[in-house]
Every structure is written in structure tokens, then in C-alpha cells.
Amino acid sequence: MIRLLHVLGHVLVVALILAGTGWAATAVWLQLSGPVRLIALALLGLTALAALGLWFGDHRGLGLALVGLAAVTVGGWYQTITPRQDRDWEIDVARGVTARIAGERVTLSDIRDFDWTSETEATPRWITREYDLSKLDRLDMITSVWSRPDIAHLLVSFGFSDGQQVVFSVEIRREKGEKFNEIGGFFRQFEQVLIAATEEDIVKLRTNYRKEQVRLYPVDLTPAQIRGMFLSYLALALAQELEQEPRFYNTLTSNCTTAVWRLARSLKPDLPIDRRLVLSGRLPDYLTDLGVIAAAPAAERDAAALITPLGQRFDGTKPFSDLIRGR
């Protein structure tokens, strides 16, 4: 038994050193470049080898001390990585929405209303619009699947009785030439931005040019809950906070789905957390279980929600928002 515990102790220490080195090496690889990256990786490798040598050479105290010193050094460096607003951004995420509220009137500035001509090319246009909160009457959840069916991007669209629609989307704020990857999303590689856009921009881009599987689900909430969600977007979580204090996107804890969940919790504090908040393609199942989207067999529900074919019929003779809703 003592021998078994001794072996397990060795395994635990080796696993700890290797896992820590792997995490640190990934952070260094994503955050640094050029000779500095190579030097840092070499130092990490030498430190790991030295710590293992000390541990198995019966200098375990020194080995653990070296591991502790390395952890403090890497941790201290990692904390110096802070989000910024002054980078050279890709044009579609160059501006985050800002909001001003005066009674029942809401003014949103820097709403994206691009005229896309391909997946990557568009005539940029940023607009300002005023909305009357007393006319806010519907909320739709839009999911967009581009590859794996378990992973989707989430958009939330608010509708008004005067025909206006505005869509909110929590996105990574890509620098010029930067591509998103899930691993980088764990290591402070991307800032986060809240985009407000017209449906003819942000939804049509996905249905007509990216040709993703886009679905629209009307969400059954009371007028007070819809209003609360809208105001939460503006004031609580993103629109005005990001205007003053940038933050990082995180693949697991701060993404398009978890941001909406945190907003919804401001209305319903006991809202349960669920693995389907991470597997965002399954979010319709989660909302069906909560009773806020129509109860139906999943295949039937999702088939009825698919709007990609509708969006691709757009020829300008009918408003895009009406077309995708079959109006």
C-alpha cells in the first residue's frame, strides 16, 4: 500500500509539471512571437526538465520550489495581458454599439448595416436609430451553425410594433488578418465586442453568403421580460460596460451563449446552468425544456425554424425581416 501511494505521488507530480508546462507553453505560443516566443518556450522546457530531475534525484523540496517559482512567474506575466480597444480591427467589428436612454426612447449608435457582396466583402455603413420601448413586443433567438451541429453562434433579435428590428450579437473582436480559434479563446487572445446590426446585414450574411444553417425561434416571454432583456443588453452586461471597459472573449465562460444566460439570470436568478449553454447548438432543447419556445419534437421544431432557404430568396422586393418570418 505504501509503495502504491509512493508511485501515485510520483505520477501526480509528473502530471502537474507536464500539465502546467503545457498550459504555459500554449499561452506563450499564442501571446508571443519571434525570438521572444522561442526563448520563453526554451526556458519553460528547461524548467520542466530541471524540476523533474530534482524531484527524481531526491531533491523534492527544491523541485517543488522551482515549480512554484515558475508558476508565480508565468502567472504574473499572464496577468499583464489586458484587453484593449485601440487595435487595428477588422471592419465588421471595428465599432461596438453604444446606447443612450431617455425615458421610453432609446438611441443606439454604431448599428452595423453593411451591404455584403461576399463572405468577406461589404460596403460598410454604421447607422444610428431611435427605438420606442413602448413598442417593443417580441424577441427571437437566431442560431447559426457553420460546421459542427453542436456548436452554433447565437443572435438575439428584438422586434417593435412599428416594424423595426435590431439584432444583438456577442462576438470576438478580430484584428486585421486574425482568425478565430477555440483554443485562443481560452487564452486571452481575443477581445469581446457587442455588435448591434440590422437583420439584412447580420442574418443575410449568414444565410446568403456564408450559407450557414440559420434558424429562428420566437421566444415566448412576457412584455416585461422582453423589455428587461432589452434593457439588460443596453445597461447591465455589454453595451455600456464595454464602451468604458474592454473585456476578453472566453470560449467557455464569456461567449455569445453564456452572455445571454447571464442577462437572462438578471430576470430569473434561479435559471439553471446547463451543459447545453456550452454546446450552443443544443440551446433550442434547453429553451424548450424551460418552456419559452414552442414544444415540439426536436426534428420538427428545427425544420420549421430553418430560415436559410427563405433568406436566399431575397431579391429586395420584400423586407428581409418579413421574408425570413414568412410574412
mmCIF file of C-alpha atoms in Angstrom:
data_model
loop_
_atom_site.group_PDB
_atom_site.id
_atom_site.type_symbol
_atom_site.label_atom_id
_atom_site.label_comp_id
_atom_site.label_asym_id
_atom_site.label_seq_id
_atom_site.Cartn_x
_atom_site.Cartn_y
_atom_site.Cartn_z
ATOM 1 C CA MET A 1 0.000 0.000 0.000
ATOM 2 C CA ILE A 2 2.820 2.415 0.901
ATOM 3 C CA ARG A 3 4.565 1.621 -2.364
ATOM 4 C CA LEU A 4 1.345 2.273 -4.286
ATOM 5 C CA LEU A 5 0.941 5.669 -2.600
ATOM 6 C CA HIS A 6 4.578 6.433 -3.399
ATOM 7 C CA VAL A 7 4.014 5.644 -7.085
ATOM 8 C CA LEU A 8 0.797 7.673 -7.178
ATOM 9 C CA GLY A 9 2.648 10.611 -5.637
ATOM 10 C CA HIS A 10 5.239 10.480 -8.412
ATOM 11 C CA VAL A 11 2.518 10.239 -11.067
ATOM 12 C CA LEU A 12 0.661 13.215 -9.584
ATOM 13 C CA VAL A 13 3.753 15.426 -9.507
ATOM 14 C CA VAL A 14 4.778 14.489 -13.056
ATOM 15 C CA ALA A 15 1.230 15.136 -14.297
ATOM 16 C CA LEU A 16 1.188 18.504 -12.522
ATOM 17 C CA ILE A 17 4.508 19.575 -14.057
ATOM 18 C CA LEU A 18 3.562 18.408 -17.550
ATOM 19 C CA ALA A 19 0.075 19.956 -17.420
ATOM 20 C CA GLY A 20 1.425 23.255 -16.118
ATOM 21 C CA THR A 21 4.147 23.312 -18.756
ATOM 22 C CA GLY A 22 1.621 22.503 -21.481
ATOM 23 C CA TRP A 23 -0.713 25.301 -20.367
ATOM 24 C CA ALA A 24 2.130 27.825 -20.114
ATOM 25 C CA ALA A 25 3.587 26.800 -23.479
ATOM 26 C CA THR A 26 0.207 27.248 -25.160
ATOM 27 C CA ALA A 27 -0.205 30.709 -23.616
ATOM 28 C CA VAL A 28 3.297 31.700 -24.699
ATOM 29 C CA TRP A 29 2.774 30.386 -28.222
ATOM 30 C CA LEU A 30 -0.463 32.364 -28.639
ATOM 31 C CA GLN A 31 0.631 35.585 -26.945
ATOM 32 C CA LEU A 32 4.258 35.985 -28.028
ATOM 33 C CA SER A 33 6.051 35.845 -31.342
ATOM 34 C CA GLY A 34 9.511 35.782 -32.887
ATOM 35 C CA PRO A 35 12.674 35.228 -30.818
ATOM 36 C CA VAL A 36 10.894 36.110 -27.554
ATOM 37 C CA ARG A 37 8.489 33.212 -28.080
ATOM 38 C CA LEU A 38 11.336 30.768 -28.787
ATOM 39 C CA ILE A 39 13.335 31.904 -25.746
ATOM 40 C CA ALA A 40 10.289 31.620 -23.484
ATOM 41 C CA LEU A 41 9.452 28.130 -24.767
ATOM 42 C CA ALA A 42 13.061 27.014 -24.259
ATOM 43 C CA LEU A 43 13.047 28.341 -20.680
ATOM 44 C CA LEU A 44 9.782 26.530 -19.970
ATOM 45 C CA GLY A 45 11.191 23.258 -21.296
ATOM 46 C CA LEU A 46 14.417 23.592 -19.312
ATOM 47 C CA THR A 47 12.492 24.482 -16.153
ATOM 48 C CA ALA A 48 10.246 21.443 -16.526
ATOM 49 C CA LEU A 49 13.227 19.133 -17.075
ATOM 50 C CA ALA A 50 15.086 20.641 -14.103
ATOM 51 C CA ALA A 51 12.050 20.240 -11.844
ATOM 52 C CA LEU A 52 11.616 16.606 -12.864
ATOM 53 C CA GLY A 53 15.336 15.956 -12.386
ATOM 54 C CA LEU A 54 15.285 17.448 -8.890
ATOM 55 C CA TRP A 55 12.166 15.505 -7.940
ATOM 56 C CA PHE A 56 13.521 12.122 -9.032
ATOM 57 C CA GLY A 57 17.014 12.992 -7.757
ATOM 58 C CA ASP A 58 15.749 13.112 -4.160
ATOM 59 C CA HIS A 59 15.741 16.920 -4.069
ATOM 60 C CA ARG A 60 11.984 17.096 -3.956
ATOM 61 C CA GLY A 61 11.760 20.271 -1.948
ATOM 62 C CA LEU A 62 13.912 22.107 -4.471
ATOM 63 C CA GLY A 63 11.902 20.605 -7.318
ATOM 64 C CA LEU A 64 8.615 21.834 -5.862
ATOM 65 C CA ALA A 65 10.136 25.230 -5.101
ATOM 66 C CA LEU A 66 11.215 25.547 -8.745
ATOM 67 C CA VAL A 67 7.701 24.597 -9.896
ATOM 68 C CA GLY A 68 6.230 27.203 -7.538
ATOM 69 C CA LEU A 69 8.609 29.906 -8.761
ATOM 70 C CA ALA A 70 7.787 29.095 -12.381
ATOM 71 C CA ALA A 71 4.040 29.187 -11.653
ATOM 72 C CA VAL A 72 4.313 32.600 -9.975
ATOM 73 C CA THR A 73 6.426 33.967 -12.832
ATOM 74 C CA VAL A 74 4.105 32.709 -15.582
ATOM 75 C CA GLY A 75 1.008 33.724 -13.635
ATOM 76 C CA GLY A 76 2.378 37.224 -13.073
ATOM 77 C CA TRP A 77 3.190 37.605 -16.769
ATOM 78 C CA TYR A 78 -0.260 36.312 -17.770
ATOM 79 C CA GLN A 79 -1.979 38.906 -15.578
ATOM 80 C CA THR A 80 -0.244 41.658 -17.536
ATOM 81 C CA ILE A 81 -2.216 40.650 -20.639
ATOM 82 C CA THR A 82 -5.137 43.062 -20.619
ATOM 83 C CA PRO A 83 -7.859 43.774 -23.192
ATOM 84 C CA ARG A 84 -7.548 46.890 -25.336
ATOM 85 C CA GLN A 85 -9.771 48.990 -27.553
ATOM 86 C CA ASP A 86 -7.121 50.607 -29.745
ATOM 87 C CA ARG A 87 -6.097 47.737 -32.017
ATOM 88 C CA ASP A 88 -6.366 47.663 -35.817
ATOM 89 C CA TRP A 89 -9.725 45.877 -36.018
ATOM 90 C CA GLU A 90 -11.405 44.131 -38.906
ATOM 91 C CA ILE A 91 -14.025 46.488 -40.324
ATOM 92 C CA ASP A 92 -17.082 44.414 -39.308
ATOM 93 C CA VAL A 93 -16.122 44.561 -35.606
ATOM 94 C CA ALA A 94 -14.482 47.974 -35.635
ATOM 95 C CA ARG A 95 -17.319 49.529 -33.627
ATOM 96 C CA GLY A 96 -19.319 48.265 -30.671
ATOM 97 C CA VAL A 97 -22.846 49.521 -30.176
ATOM 98 C CA THR A 98 -23.433 52.344 -27.704
ATOM 99 C CA ALA A 99 -26.729 53.292 -26.123
ATOM 100 C CA ARG A 100 -28.468 56.274 -24.658
ATOM 101 C CA ILE A 101 -31.783 56.052 -22.800
ATOM 102 C CA ALA A 102 -34.198 58.927 -22.233
ATOM 103 C CA GLY A 103 -37.474 57.745 -20.763
ATOM 104 C CA GLU A 104 -39.125 55.437 -23.293
ATOM 105 C CA ARG A 105 -36.762 56.466 -26.082
ATOM 106 C CA VAL A 106 -33.570 54.507 -26.737
ATOM 107 C CA THR A 107 -30.919 55.705 -29.161
ATOM 108 C CA LEU A 108 -28.461 53.121 -30.448
ATOM 109 C CA SER A 109 -25.366 54.383 -32.234
ATOM 110 C CA ASP A 110 -22.976 52.389 -34.416
ATOM 111 C CA ILE A 111 -25.536 49.848 -35.551
ATOM 112 C CA ARG A 112 -23.969 47.799 -38.322
ATOM 113 C CA ASP A 113 -25.896 47.899 -41.605
ATOM 114 C CA PHE A 114 -23.361 46.604 -44.120
ATOM 115 C CA ASP A 115 -24.262 45.740 -47.692
ATOM 116 C CA TRP A 116 -22.454 42.422 -48.095
ATOM 117 C CA THR A 117 -21.413 41.238 -51.554
ATOM 118 C CA SER A 118 -19.489 38.133 -50.430
ATOM 119 C CA GLU A 119 -18.446 36.371 -47.217
ATOM 120 C CA THR A 120 -15.685 38.901 -46.624
ATOM 121 C CA GLU A 121 -16.518 41.995 -48.704
ATOM 122 C CA ALA A 122 -19.105 44.644 -47.970
ATOM 123 C CA THR A 123 -19.902 48.308 -48.314
ATOM 124 C CA PRO A 124 -19.624 49.466 -44.679
ATOM 125 C CA ARG A 125 -22.379 51.554 -43.166
ATOM 126 C CA TRP A 126 -22.841 52.418 -39.490
ATOM 127 C CA ILE A 127 -26.159 53.962 -38.545
ATOM 128 C CA THR A 128 -27.969 55.469 -35.562
ATOM 129 C CA ARG A 129 -31.572 54.599 -34.805
ATOM 130 C CA GLU A 130 -34.095 55.536 -32.170
ATOM 131 C CA TYR A 131 -36.486 52.997 -30.651
ATOM 132 C CA ASP A 132 -39.639 53.396 -28.614
ATOM 133 C CA LEU A 133 -39.624 50.952 -25.700
ATOM 134 C CA SER A 134 -43.427 51.050 -25.520
ATOM 135 C CA LYS A 135 -43.492 49.405 -28.973
ATOM 136 C CA LEU A 136 -41.080 46.574 -28.111
ATOM 137 C CA ASP A 137 -43.169 43.424 -28.486
ATOM 138 C CA ARG A 138 -41.142 40.358 -29.494
ATOM 139 C CA LEU A 139 -37.840 38.543 -29.061
ATOM 140 C CA ASP A 140 -36.438 35.938 -31.420
ATOM 141 C CA MET A 141 -33.443 33.692 -30.872
ATOM 142 C CA ILE A 142 -31.428 33.035 -34.028
ATOM 143 C CA THR A 143 -28.857 30.251 -34.163
ATOM 144 C CA SER A 144 -26.286 29.838 -36.904
ATOM 145 C CA VAL A 145 -24.404 26.562 -37.403
ATOM 146 C CA TRP A 146 -21.395 26.656 -39.722
ATOM 147 C CA SER A 147 -19.705 23.320 -39.053
ATOM 148 C CA ARG A 148 -20.428 21.047 -36.107
ATOM 149 C CA PRO A 149 -24.144 20.826 -35.245
ATOM 150 C CA ASP A 150 -23.420 21.023 -31.511
ATOM 151 C CA ILE A 151 -21.825 24.468 -31.872
ATOM 152 C CA ALA A 152 -23.803 27.490 -33.022
ATOM 153 C CA HIS A 153 -23.480 31.239 -32.912
ATOM 154 C CA LEU A 154 -26.337 32.917 -31.074
ATOM 155 C CA LEU A 155 -28.050 36.123 -32.142
ATOM 156 C CA VAL A 156 -30.917 37.792 -30.289
ATOM 157 C CA SER A 157 -33.328 39.879 -32.347
ATOM 158 C CA PHE A 158 -35.773 42.360 -30.831
ATOM 159 C CA GLY A 159 -38.857 43.465 -32.764
ATOM 160 C CA PHE A 160 -41.063 46.531 -32.430
ATOM 161 C CA SER A 161 -44.669 47.035 -33.449
ATOM 162 C CA ASP A 162 -43.613 49.785 -35.864
ATOM 163 C CA GLY A 163 -41.685 47.182 -37.886
ATOM 164 C CA GLN A 164 -38.173 47.893 -36.630
ATOM 165 C CA GLN A 165 -35.792 45.036 -35.761
ATOM 166 C CA VAL A 166 -32.408 45.164 -34.096
ATOM 167 C CA VAL A 167 -30.113 42.192 -33.560
ATOM 168 C CA PHE A 168 -27.507 41.848 -30.809
ATOM 169 C CA SER A 169 -24.511 39.566 -31.233
ATOM 170 C CA VAL A 170 -21.635 38.979 -28.804
ATOM 171 C CA GLU A 171 -18.579 38.390 -30.983
ATOM 172 C CA ILE A 172 -14.820 38.157 -30.906
ATOM 173 C CA ARG A 173 -13.187 41.410 -31.932
ATOM 174 C CA ARG A 174 -10.757 40.267 -34.586
ATOM 175 C CA GLU A 175 -7.693 42.247 -35.523
ATOM 176 C CA LYS A 176 -6.864 42.702 -39.211
ATOM 177 C CA GLY A 177 -5.989 39.312 -40.661
ATOM 178 C CA GLU A 178 -6.828 37.459 -37.433
ATOM 179 C CA LYS A 179 -8.782 34.197 -37.493
ATOM 180 C CA PHE A 180 -10.817 32.783 -34.630
ATOM 181 C CA ASN A 181 -9.820 29.504 -32.995
ATOM 182 C CA GLU A 182 -11.373 27.882 -29.946
ATOM 183 C CA ILE A 183 -8.032 27.350 -28.186
ATOM 184 C CA GLY A 184 -7.116 31.019 -28.439
ATOM 185 C CA GLY A 185 -10.474 31.791 -26.872
ATOM 186 C CA PHE A 186 -9.228 30.183 -23.648
ATOM 187 C CA PHE A 187 -6.002 32.219 -23.553
ATOM 188 C CA ARG A 188 -6.962 35.900 -23.787
ATOM 189 C CA GLN A 189 -6.217 36.040 -27.493
ATOM 190 C CA PHE A 190 -9.424 37.857 -28.463
ATOM 191 C CA GLU A 191 -11.300 40.834 -27.123
ATOM 192 C CA GLN A 192 -15.088 40.720 -26.976
ATOM 193 C CA VAL A 193 -17.486 43.162 -28.591
ATOM 194 C CA LEU A 194 -21.241 43.598 -28.656
ATOM 195 C CA ILE A 195 -22.475 44.205 -32.187
ATOM 196 C CA ALA A 196 -25.919 45.609 -32.917
ATOM 197 C CA ALA A 197 -26.990 45.150 -36.508
ATOM 198 C CA THR A 198 -29.886 45.067 -38.904
ATOM 199 C CA GLU A 199 -31.163 41.628 -39.886
ATOM 200 C CA GLU A 200 -30.452 42.428 -43.525
ATOM 201 C CA ASP A 201 -26.794 42.692 -42.534
ATOM 202 C CA ILE A 202 -26.008 40.142 -39.855
ATOM 203 C CA VAL A 203 -28.564 37.437 -40.719
ATOM 204 C CA LYS A 204 -28.383 37.717 -44.514
ATOM 205 C CA LEU A 205 -24.584 37.456 -44.302
ATOM 206 C CA ARG A 206 -25.029 34.029 -42.740
ATOM 207 C CA THR A 207 -27.916 32.745 -44.874
ATOM 208 C CA ASN A 208 -26.904 34.068 -48.290
ATOM 209 C CA TYR A 209 -23.110 34.356 -48.289
ATOM 210 C CA ARG A 210 -21.754 32.038 -45.624
ATOM 211 C CA LYS A 211 -24.632 29.632 -46.368
ATOM 212 C CA GLU A 212 -24.838 28.504 -42.764
ATOM 213 C CA GLN A 213 -27.747 26.626 -41.236
ATOM 214 C CA VAL A 214 -29.629 29.548 -39.694
ATOM 215 C CA ARG A 215 -32.719 29.013 -37.562
ATOM 216 C CA LEU A 216 -35.132 31.480 -35.995
ATOM 217 C CA TYR A 217 -37.065 30.618 -32.819
ATOM 218 C CA PRO A 218 -39.691 33.015 -31.432
ATOM 219 C CA VAL A 219 -39.212 33.166 -27.660
ATOM 220 C CA ASP A 220 -42.350 33.224 -25.523
ATOM 221 C CA LEU A 221 -41.733 35.873 -22.877
ATOM 222 C CA THR A 222 -43.976 38.435 -21.242
ATOM 223 C CA PRO A 223 -43.677 42.064 -22.407
ATOM 224 C CA ALA A 224 -41.963 42.883 -19.117
ATOM 225 C CA GLN A 225 -39.399 40.102 -19.635
ATOM 226 C CA ILE A 226 -38.689 41.197 -23.218
ATOM 227 C CA ARG A 227 -38.209 44.755 -22.043
ATOM 228 C CA GLY A 228 -35.947 43.560 -19.228
ATOM 229 C CA MET A 229 -33.785 41.583 -21.644
ATOM 230 C CA PHE A 230 -33.501 44.548 -23.982
ATOM 231 C CA LEU A 231 -32.510 46.882 -21.185
ATOM 232 C CA SER A 232 -30.081 44.275 -19.855
ATOM 233 C CA TYR A 233 -28.282 44.270 -23.173
ATOM 234 C CA LEU A 234 -28.043 48.014 -23.054
ATOM 235 C CA ALA A 235 -27.186 48.691 -19.458
ATOM 236 C CA LEU A 236 -26.189 45.617 -17.458
ATOM 237 C CA ALA A 237 -23.849 43.414 -19.355
ATOM 238 C CA LEU A 238 -22.411 44.711 -22.542
ATOM 239 C CA ALA A 239 -23.388 47.813 -24.473
ATOM 240 C CA GLN A 240 -22.384 50.473 -21.995
ATOM 241 C CA GLU A 241 -19.868 48.454 -19.941
ATOM 242 C CA LEU A 242 -17.811 47.523 -22.995
ATOM 243 C CA GLU A 243 -17.963 51.136 -24.074
ATOM 244 C CA GLN A 244 -15.932 52.003 -20.968
ATOM 245 C CA GLU A 245 -14.061 48.813 -20.098
ATOM 246 C CA PRO A 246 -12.974 46.247 -22.711
ATOM 247 C CA ARG A 247 -13.011 42.567 -21.837
ATOM 248 C CA PHE A 248 -11.780 39.297 -23.235
ATOM 249 C CA TYR A 249 -13.856 36.742 -25.053
ATOM 250 C CA ASN A 250 -13.638 33.269 -23.493
ATOM 251 C CA THR A 251 -14.644 30.147 -25.385
ATOM 252 C CA LEU A 252 -16.159 28.611 -22.254
ATOM 253 C CA THR A 253 -17.164 31.350 -19.815
ATOM 254 C CA SER A 254 -17.775 34.518 -21.818
ATOM 255 C CA ASN A 255 -19.191 33.800 -25.262
ATOM 256 C CA CYS A 256 -22.336 34.527 -27.246
ATOM 257 C CA THR A 257 -24.414 31.997 -25.289
ATOM 258 C CA THR A 258 -23.181 32.484 -21.740
ATOM 259 C CA ALA A 259 -23.538 36.252 -22.098
ATOM 260 C CA VAL A 260 -27.238 35.814 -22.887
ATOM 261 C CA TRP A 261 -27.611 33.371 -19.990
ATOM 262 C CA ARG A 262 -26.143 35.909 -17.572
ATOM 263 C CA LEU A 263 -28.510 38.547 -18.898
ATOM 264 C CA ALA A 264 -31.477 36.221 -18.505
ATOM 265 C CA ARG A 265 -30.446 35.478 -14.926
ATOM 266 C CA SER A 266 -30.918 39.149 -14.126
ATOM 267 C CA LEU A 267 -34.614 38.474 -14.796
ATOM 268 C CA LYS A 268 -34.764 34.962 -13.338
ATOM 269 C CA PRO A 269 -31.987 34.403 -10.760
ATOM 270 C CA ASP A 270 -32.755 30.687 -10.367
ATOM 271 C CA LEU A 271 -32.236 29.986 -14.075
ATOM 272 C CA PRO A 272 -30.373 26.651 -14.123
ATOM 273 C CA ILE A 273 -26.961 26.286 -15.694
ATOM 274 C CA ASP A 274 -26.722 23.508 -18.240
ATOM 275 C CA ARG A 275 -24.078 21.899 -20.458
ATOM 276 C CA ARG A 276 -26.177 22.968 -23.447
ATOM 277 C CA LEU A 277 -25.038 26.523 -22.749
ATOM 278 C CA VAL A 278 -21.591 25.362 -23.884
ATOM 279 C CA LEU A 279 -22.890 23.037 -26.618
ATOM 280 C CA SER A 280 -24.728 26.023 -28.039
ATOM 281 C CA GLY A 281 -26.193 24.087 -30.961
ATOM 282 C CA ARG A 282 -28.396 22.356 -28.406
ATOM 283 C CA LEU A 283 -29.660 25.591 -26.910
ATOM 284 C CA PRO A 284 -33.134 25.150 -28.501
ATOM 285 C CA ASP A 285 -33.524 21.938 -26.457
ATOM 286 C CA TYR A 286 -32.639 23.860 -23.304
ATOM 287 C CA LEU A 287 -35.143 26.619 -24.052
ATOM 288 C CA THR A 288 -37.810 24.068 -24.944
ATOM 289 C CA ASP A 289 -37.293 22.438 -21.541
ATOM 290 C CA LEU A 290 -37.705 25.874 -19.947
ATOM 291 C CA GLY A 291 -40.984 26.310 -21.800
ATOM 292 C CA VAL A 292 -40.059 29.509 -23.652
ATOM 293 C CA ILE A 293 -40.007 28.183 -27.220
ATOM 294 C CA ALA A 294 -42.657 26.019 -28.831
ATOM 295 C CA ALA A 295 -42.773 22.434 -27.579
ATOM 296 C CA ALA A 296 -42.442 20.021 -30.493
ATOM 297 C CA PRO A 297 -40.287 17.056 -31.483
ATOM 298 C CA ALA A 298 -36.777 18.422 -31.966
ATOM 299 C CA ALA A 299 -36.502 17.475 -35.650
ATOM 300 C CA GLU A 300 -39.880 19.028 -36.464
ATOM 301 C CA ARG A 301 -39.140 22.144 -34.421
ATOM 302 C CA ASP A 302 -35.736 22.703 -36.012
ATOM 303 C CA ALA A 303 -37.021 22.082 -39.540
ATOM 304 C CA ALA A 304 -39.743 24.690 -39.060
ATOM 305 C CA ALA A 305 -37.172 27.161 -37.671
ATOM 306 C CA LEU A 306 -34.746 26.891 -40.622
ATOM 307 C CA ILE A 307 -34.655 30.233 -42.464
ATOM 308 C CA THR A 308 -31.625 29.803 -44.735
ATOM 309 C CA PRO A 309 -33.770 28.882 -47.800
ATOM 310 C CA LEU A 310 -36.077 31.832 -47.104
ATOM 311 C CA GLY A 311 -33.194 34.267 -46.788
ATOM 312 C CA GLN A 312 -31.729 33.082 -50.078
ATOM 313 C CA ARG A 313 -34.926 34.121 -51.875
ATOM 314 C CA PHE A 314 -34.293 37.755 -51.017
ATOM 315 C CA ASP A 315 -34.461 39.994 -54.087
ATOM 316 C CA GLY A 316 -35.283 43.323 -52.481
ATOM 317 C CA THR A 317 -38.990 43.287 -53.266
ATOM 318 C CA LYS A 318 -39.937 42.408 -49.690
ATOM 319 C CA PRO A 319 -38.238 43.450 -46.421
ATOM 320 C CA PHE A 320 -35.732 40.789 -45.399
ATOM 321 C CA SER A 321 -37.179 40.578 -41.868
ATOM 322 C CA ASP A 322 -40.638 39.818 -43.285
ATOM 323 C CA LEU A 323 -39.252 37.270 -45.745
ATOM 324 C CA ILE A 324 -37.460 35.131 -43.140
ATOM 325 C CA ARG A 325 -40.588 35.093 -40.971
ATOM 326 C CA GLY A 326 -42.865 34.062 -43.832
ATOM 327 C CA ARG A 327 -44.829 37.299 -43.600
#
